[in-house]
Amino acid sequence: MAVQSLQRDFKVIENLKMSKVYLPIFEKLPKDITQDYYNSKRLLAKDKIRVVRWEKNSEYFSDLTVATAGEDIVLTYANQALKTQVEKLLINHQNN
């Protein structure tokens, strides 16, 4: 989700007058996030946990199906809460 948002925002950043300041950040951030994603996925795989499906139920909610060693679990998330959490993670990533 974060990478997709950054890709959309990248087009806007390119048109800013001070784009030279922001472009290096926007070019590096998706790569870092993607690497973090794969590292997390590997850690979960060690515990036999994997994300099976992510689907949008409605305008407001999405379901995440997670397969564990014993069973599949469906978790429901509010889309706005997910967006807020992704934003916080991106800010935290930038500050580190």
Short mmCIF file of N, CA and C in Angstrom, two decimals:
data_model
loop_
_atom_site.label_atom_id
_atom_site.label_comp_id
_atom_site.label_asym_id
_atom_site.label_seq_id
_atom_site.Cartn_x
_atom_site.Cartn_y
_atom_site.Cartn_z
N MET A 1 0.83 -1.19 0.00
CA MET A 1 0.00 0.00 0.00
C MET A 1 0.88 1.26 0.00
N ALA A 2 1.92 1.23 0.82
CA ALA A 2 2.79 2.40 0.92
C ALA A 2 3.51 2.66 -0.40
N VAL A 3 3.99 1.61 -1.04
CA VAL A 3 4.71 1.77 -2.30
C VAL A 3 3.78 2.32 -3.37
N GLN A 4 2.55 1.82 -3.43
CA GLN A 4 1.59 2.32 -4.41
C GLN A 4 1.29 3.80 -4.19
N SER A 5 1.13 4.19 -2.94
CA SER A 5 0.87 5.60 -2.63
C SER A 5 2.05 6.47 -3.04
N LEU A 6 3.25 6.00 -2.75
CA LEU A 6 4.44 6.77 -3.12
C LEU A 6 4.59 6.89 -4.63
N GLN A 7 4.25 5.84 -5.34
CA GLN A 7 4.33 5.90 -6.80
C GLN A 7 3.37 6.93 -7.37
N ARG A 8 2.18 7.01 -6.79
CA ARG A 8 1.21 8.03 -7.24
C ARG A 8 1.71 9.43 -6.89
N ASP A 9 2.26 9.58 -5.67
CA ASP A 9 2.74 10.88 -5.22
C ASP A 9 3.98 11.32 -6.00
N PHE A 10 4.77 10.36 -6.48
CA PHE A 10 5.99 10.67 -7.21
C PHE A 10 5.70 11.56 -8.41
N LYS A 11 4.61 11.30 -9.10
CA LYS A 11 4.24 12.09 -10.28
C LYS A 11 3.97 13.55 -9.89
N VAL A 12 3.40 13.76 -8.72
CA VAL A 12 3.12 15.11 -8.25
C VAL A 12 4.42 15.81 -7.85
N ILE A 13 5.29 15.07 -7.17
CA ILE A 13 6.56 15.63 -6.69
C ILE A 13 7.43 16.08 -7.87
N GLU A 14 7.38 15.34 -8.96
CA GLU A 14 8.18 15.69 -10.14
C GLU A 14 7.84 17.08 -10.67
N ASN A 15 6.62 17.54 -10.44
CA ASN A 15 6.19 18.83 -10.96
C ASN A 15 6.43 20.00 -10.01
N LEU A 16 6.93 19.73 -8.82
CA LEU A 16 7.20 20.81 -7.87
C LEU A 16 8.43 21.60 -8.29
N LYS A 17 8.48 22.86 -7.89
CA LYS A 17 9.63 23.69 -8.22
C LYS A 17 10.90 23.18 -7.54
N MET A 18 10.75 22.65 -6.33
CA MET A 18 11.91 22.14 -5.59
C MET A 18 11.99 20.62 -5.67
N SER A 19 11.61 20.07 -6.80
CA SER A 19 11.57 18.62 -6.95
C SER A 19 12.94 17.97 -6.75
N LYS A 20 14.01 18.70 -7.07
CA LYS A 20 15.35 18.14 -6.91
C LYS A 20 15.67 17.80 -5.46
N VAL A 21 15.02 18.48 -4.55
CA VAL A 21 15.23 18.20 -3.12
C VAL A 21 14.49 16.93 -2.73
N TYR A 22 13.29 16.75 -3.23
CA TYR A 22 12.43 15.64 -2.80
C TYR A 22 12.62 14.36 -3.61
N LEU A 23 13.01 14.47 -4.86
CA LEU A 23 13.10 13.30 -5.71
C LEU A 23 14.05 12.22 -5.17
N PRO A 24 15.23 12.55 -4.68
CA PRO A 24 16.09 11.49 -4.14
C PRO A 24 15.45 10.72 -2.99
N ILE A 25 14.70 11.42 -2.16
CA ILE A 25 14.00 10.77 -1.05
C ILE A 25 12.93 9.83 -1.61
N PHE A 26 12.15 10.33 -2.55
CA PHE A 26 11.07 9.54 -3.13
C PHE A 26 11.57 8.38 -3.98
N GLU A 27 12.77 8.48 -4.49
CA GLU A 27 13.33 7.37 -5.27
C GLU A 27 13.84 6.26 -4.35
N LYS A 28 14.38 6.64 -3.20
CA LYS A 28 14.97 5.66 -2.28
C LYS A 28 13.91 4.99 -1.39
N LEU A 29 12.92 5.71 -0.99
CA LEU A 29 11.94 5.21 -0.04
C LEU A 29 11.19 3.94 -0.51
N PRO A 30 10.69 3.87 -1.73
CA PRO A 30 10.02 2.62 -2.15
C PRO A 30 10.95 1.41 -2.14
N LYS A 31 12.21 1.62 -2.48
CA LYS A 31 13.17 0.51 -2.45
C LYS A 31 13.36 0.01 -1.02
N ASP A 32 13.50 0.94 -0.08
CA ASP A 32 13.68 0.57 1.33
C ASP A 32 12.45 -0.15 1.87
N ILE A 33 11.29 0.36 1.53
CA ILE A 33 10.04 -0.24 2.01
C ILE A 33 9.87 -1.65 1.43
N THR A 34 10.17 -1.81 0.15
CA THR A 34 10.06 -3.12 -0.48
C THR A 34 11.01 -4.11 0.19
N GLN A 35 12.22 -3.67 0.49
CA GLN A 35 13.17 -4.55 1.17
C GLN A 35 12.66 -4.94 2.56
N ASP A 36 12.11 -3.98 3.30
CA ASP A 36 11.53 -4.26 4.61
C ASP A 36 10.39 -5.26 4.50
N TYR A 37 9.57 -5.11 3.46
CA TYR A 37 8.44 -6.03 3.23
C TYR A 37 8.95 -7.46 3.03
N TYR A 38 9.96 -7.63 2.19
CA TYR A 38 10.47 -8.98 1.93
C TYR A 38 11.14 -9.57 3.17
N ASN A 39 11.82 -8.74 3.95
CA ASN A 39 12.42 -9.23 5.19
C ASN A 39 11.34 -9.71 6.16
N SER A 40 10.26 -8.94 6.28
CA SER A 40 9.16 -9.32 7.16
C SER A 40 8.49 -10.60 6.67
N LYS A 41 8.32 -10.69 5.37
CA LYS A 41 7.70 -11.88 4.78
C LYS A 41 8.53 -13.13 5.07
N ARG A 42 9.85 -13.00 5.00
CA ARG A 42 10.74 -14.12 5.31
C ARG A 42 10.62 -14.54 6.76
N LEU A 43 10.55 -13.56 7.65
CA LEU A 43 10.42 -13.87 9.08
C LEU A 43 9.11 -14.60 9.37
N LEU A 44 8.03 -14.15 8.76
CA LEU A 44 6.74 -14.81 8.93
C LEU A 44 6.76 -16.22 8.35
N ALA A 45 7.43 -16.39 7.23
CA ALA A 45 7.50 -17.71 6.59
C ALA A 45 8.22 -18.71 7.49
N LYS A 46 9.18 -18.26 8.26
CA LYS A 46 9.87 -19.16 9.19
C LYS A 46 8.90 -19.74 10.21
N ASP A 47 7.88 -18.96 10.59
CA ASP A 47 6.86 -19.42 11.54
C ASP A 47 5.63 -20.00 10.82
N LYS A 48 5.80 -20.25 9.51
CA LYS A 48 4.73 -20.82 8.69
C LYS A 48 3.47 -19.94 8.68
N ILE A 49 3.70 -18.64 8.54
CA ILE A 49 2.60 -17.67 8.44
C ILE A 49 2.75 -16.96 7.10
N ARG A 50 1.66 -16.86 6.38
CA ARG A 50 1.71 -16.15 5.09
C ARG A 50 0.37 -15.45 4.83
N VAL A 51 0.46 -14.37 4.10
CA VAL A 51 -0.74 -13.64 3.69
C VAL A 51 -1.27 -14.31 2.43
N VAL A 52 -2.52 -14.75 2.50
CA VAL A 52 -3.13 -15.46 1.37
C VAL A 52 -3.82 -14.47 0.44
N ARG A 53 -4.61 -13.57 1.03
CA ARG A 53 -5.41 -12.68 0.18
C ARG A 53 -5.70 -11.38 0.94
N TRP A 54 -5.75 -10.32 0.18
CA TRP A 54 -6.15 -9.02 0.70
C TRP A 54 -7.24 -8.51 -0.23
N GLU A 55 -8.45 -8.37 0.28
CA GLU A 55 -9.52 -7.90 -0.59
C GLU A 55 -10.33 -6.80 0.08
N LYS A 56 -10.73 -5.87 -0.72
CA LYS A 56 -11.53 -4.74 -0.25
C LYS A 56 -12.99 -5.15 -0.22
N ASN A 57 -13.61 -5.14 0.98
CA ASN A 57 -15.04 -5.50 1.13
C ASN A 57 -15.92 -4.39 0.62
N SER A 58 -15.58 -3.20 1.08
CA SER A 58 -16.40 -2.04 0.78
C SER A 58 -15.49 -0.83 0.73
N GLU A 59 -16.12 0.30 0.67
CA GLU A 59 -15.37 1.56 0.67
C GLU A 59 -14.62 1.74 2.00
N TYR A 60 -15.11 1.12 3.05
CA TYR A 60 -14.57 1.38 4.39
C TYR A 60 -13.77 0.25 5.01
N PHE A 61 -13.94 -0.98 4.53
CA PHE A 61 -13.27 -2.12 5.17
C PHE A 61 -12.60 -3.04 4.16
N SER A 62 -11.51 -3.69 4.61
CA SER A 62 -10.81 -4.69 3.83
C SER A 62 -10.59 -5.92 4.69
N ASP A 63 -10.57 -7.10 4.04
CA ASP A 63 -10.29 -8.35 4.73
C ASP A 63 -8.91 -8.84 4.34
N LEU A 64 -8.19 -9.32 5.32
CA LEU A 64 -6.87 -9.90 5.12
C LEU A 64 -6.96 -11.35 5.57
N THR A 65 -6.68 -12.28 4.66
CA THR A 65 -6.69 -13.70 5.00
C THR A 65 -5.25 -14.13 5.23
N VAL A 66 -4.99 -14.66 6.43
CA VAL A 66 -3.65 -15.08 6.82
C VAL A 66 -3.68 -16.58 7.07
N ALA A 67 -2.75 -17.31 6.48
CA ALA A 67 -2.64 -18.74 6.70
C ALA A 67 -1.57 -18.99 7.75
N THR A 68 -1.95 -19.74 8.78
CA THR A 68 -1.00 -20.14 9.82
C THR A 68 -0.82 -21.64 9.73
N ALA A 69 0.02 -22.19 10.59
CA ALA A 69 0.27 -23.63 10.57
C ALA A 69 -1.01 -24.43 10.82
N GLY A 70 -1.93 -23.88 11.60
CA GLY A 70 -3.14 -24.62 11.96
C GLY A 70 -4.37 -24.27 11.17
N GLU A 71 -4.55 -23.00 10.81
CA GLU A 71 -5.79 -22.59 10.16
C GLU A 71 -5.62 -21.27 9.43
N ASP A 72 -6.64 -20.94 8.64
CA ASP A 72 -6.68 -19.63 7.99
C ASP A 72 -7.48 -18.68 8.87
N ILE A 73 -6.99 -17.47 9.00
CA ILE A 73 -7.66 -16.47 9.82
C ILE A 73 -8.00 -15.28 8.93
N VAL A 74 -9.21 -14.76 9.06
CA VAL A 74 -9.63 -13.58 8.31
C VAL A 74 -9.68 -12.41 9.28
N LEU A 75 -8.90 -11.38 8.98
CA LEU A 75 -8.85 -10.17 9.80
C LEU A 75 -9.47 -9.04 9.01
N THR A 76 -10.34 -8.28 9.64
CA THR A 76 -11.00 -7.15 8.98
C THR A 76 -10.40 -5.85 9.50
N TYR A 77 -10.03 -4.98 8.57
CA TYR A 77 -9.42 -3.70 8.91
C TYR A 77 -10.21 -2.56 8.29
N ALA A 78 -10.25 -1.45 8.99
CA ALA A 78 -10.83 -0.22 8.45
C ALA A 78 -9.80 0.41 7.51
N ASN A 79 -10.22 0.73 6.30
CA ASN A 79 -9.31 1.29 5.31
C ASN A 79 -8.65 2.58 5.79
N GLN A 80 -9.40 3.45 6.44
CA GLN A 80 -8.84 4.72 6.91
C GLN A 80 -7.78 4.46 7.98
N ALA A 81 -8.01 3.48 8.84
CA ALA A 81 -7.03 3.15 9.87
C ALA A 81 -5.75 2.61 9.23
N LEU A 82 -5.90 1.81 8.18
CA LEU A 82 -4.73 1.30 7.46
C LEU A 82 -3.93 2.44 6.84
N LYS A 83 -4.62 3.37 6.23
CA LYS A 83 -3.94 4.51 5.61
C LYS A 83 -3.19 5.32 6.67
N THR A 84 -3.81 5.53 7.80
CA THR A 84 -3.18 6.29 8.88
C THR A 84 -1.95 5.54 9.40
N GLN A 85 -2.06 4.24 9.56
CA GLN A 85 -0.94 3.44 10.05
C GLN A 85 0.22 3.45 9.05
N VAL A 86 -0.09 3.34 7.77
CA VAL A 86 0.95 3.39 6.74
C VAL A 86 1.65 4.75 6.77
N GLU A 87 0.89 5.80 6.92
CA GLU A 87 1.47 7.14 7.01
C GLU A 87 2.41 7.25 8.20
N LYS A 88 1.99 6.74 9.35
CA LYS A 88 2.84 6.77 10.55
C LYS A 88 4.12 5.97 10.34
N LEU A 89 4.00 4.80 9.71
CA LEU A 89 5.17 3.97 9.45
C LEU A 89 6.15 4.67 8.51
N LEU A 90 5.62 5.35 7.50
CA LEU A 90 6.49 6.08 6.57
C LEU A 90 7.21 7.22 7.27
N ILE A 91 6.51 7.93 8.11
CA ILE A 91 7.14 9.03 8.87
C ILE A 91 8.21 8.47 9.80
N ASN A 92 7.89 7.38 10.48
CA ASN A 92 8.85 6.74 11.37
C ASN A 92 10.08 6.25 10.60
N HIS A 93 9.86 5.68 9.43
CA HIS A 93 10.96 5.20 8.59
C HIS A 93 11.85 6.36 8.16
N GLN A 94 11.24 7.47 7.79
CA GLN A 94 12.01 8.65 7.38
C GLN A 94 12.85 9.21 8.53
N ASN A 95 12.30 9.17 9.74
CA ASN A 95 13.01 9.73 10.89
C ASN A 95 14.17 8.86 11.35
N ASN A 96 14.13 7.58 11.00
CA ASN A 96 15.23 6.68 11.40
C ASN A 96 16.27 6.72 10.36
#
